[in-house]
Short mmCIF file of C-alpha atoms in Angstrom, two decimals:
data_model
loop_
_atom_site.label_atom_id
_atom_site.label_comp_id
_atom_site.label_asym_id
_atom_site.label_seq_id
_atom_site.Cartn_x
_atom_site.Cartn_y
_atom_site.Cartn_z
CA VAL A 1230 -0.36 0.19 -0.06
CA LEU A 1231 1.25 3.28 -0.86
CA ILE A 1232 1.25 6.42 1.07
CA CYS A 1233 0.76 9.80 -0.31
CA PRO A 1234 3.52 11.90 1.22
CA HIS A 1235 1.34 14.80 2.05
CA PHE A 1236 -0.66 12.75 4.31
CA GLN A 1237 2.71 11.31 5.89
CA GLY A 1238 3.98 15.14 6.21
CA TYR A 1239 0.45 16.50 7.60
CA LEU A 1240 0.33 13.48 9.99
CA PHE A 1241 3.67 14.37 11.39
CA ILE A 1242 2.60 17.64 11.71
CA SER A 1243 -0.65 17.54 13.46
CA VAL A 1244 1.04 14.98 15.69
CA MET A 1245 4.80 17.29 16.64
CA ILE A 1246 4.29 20.39 15.62
CA SER A 1247 2.77 22.75 18.22
CA ALA A 1248 1.21 25.92 18.27
CA ASN A 1249 4.16 27.80 19.65
CA ASN A 1250 6.67 25.98 17.34
CA ASP A 1251 9.05 28.53 15.45
CA LEU A 1252 8.22 26.36 12.28
CA ILE A 1253 4.56 27.41 11.81
CA LYS A 1254 5.04 30.38 9.81
CA LEU A 1255 6.48 27.88 7.11
CA VAL A 1256 3.63 25.17 8.10
CA ILE A 1257 1.01 28.00 7.23
CA LYS A 1258 2.93 28.89 4.24
CA SER A 1259 2.67 24.96 2.81
CA ILE A 1260 -0.61 24.84 3.94
CA LYS A 1261 -2.29 28.11 1.84
CA ASN A 1262 0.09 26.60 -1.13
CA ASP A 1263 -2.09 23.12 -0.62
CA LEU A 1264 -5.30 25.11 -0.21
CA ALA A 1265 -4.50 26.35 -3.52
CA SER A 1266 -4.13 22.89 -5.32
CA PRO A 1267 -6.42 21.76 -7.50
CA ASN A 1268 -6.13 18.71 -6.05
CA PRO A 1269 -8.71 17.93 -3.45
CA VAL A 1270 -6.39 15.55 -1.79
CA HIS A 1271 -4.28 18.41 -1.00
CA VAL A 1272 -7.08 20.59 0.21
CA ASN A 1273 -8.59 18.38 1.66
CA LEU A 1274 -5.63 17.27 3.85
CA ALA A 1275 -4.39 20.90 4.59
CA LEU A 1276 -8.35 21.63 5.82
CA GLN A 1277 -7.59 18.60 8.30
CA CYS A 1278 -4.23 19.71 9.62
CA THR A 1279 -5.46 22.85 10.21
CA ALA A 1280 -8.38 21.82 12.49
CA ASN A 1281 -5.72 19.79 14.51
CA ILE A 1282 -3.53 22.77 15.22
CA GLY A 1283 -6.34 25.22 15.67
CA SER A 1284 -3.77 27.57 16.87
CA LYS A 1285 -4.22 31.50 16.62
CA GLU A 1286 -1.43 31.94 14.00
CA MET A 1287 -3.49 29.90 11.64
CA ALA A 1288 -6.59 31.24 12.04
CA GLU A 1289 -5.02 34.60 11.59
CA GLY A 1290 -3.04 32.97 8.25
CA LEU A 1291 -5.28 31.18 6.64
CA GLY A 1292 -8.49 33.19 8.00
CA ASN A 1293 -8.97 34.29 4.40
CA GLU A 1294 -8.03 30.96 2.37
CA ILE A 1295 -10.88 28.91 3.98
CA PRO A 1296 -14.18 30.62 3.47
CA LYS A 1297 -13.28 30.98 0.06
CA LEU A 1298 -12.66 27.16 -0.18
CA LEU A 1299 -16.40 26.87 1.90
CA VAL A 1300 -18.44 28.96 -0.99
CA SER A 1301 -16.54 28.22 -4.05
CA GLY A 1302 -17.74 25.66 -6.73
#
């Protein structure tokens, strides 16, 4: 069984990265890129990671992108 590298990365981020980690800004940038992806699997993984971490930095960094996804076609 092959596991998507995105899945492995997001699983690691969700489990190991705390909201206070200095890497959170890089994580937010990667999530923004995946939220804009045409691949629905990448978008779904990015949304799940955002929900799992749920930090103030995530809300501030992704607050504009997520509502756009909810109303897009």
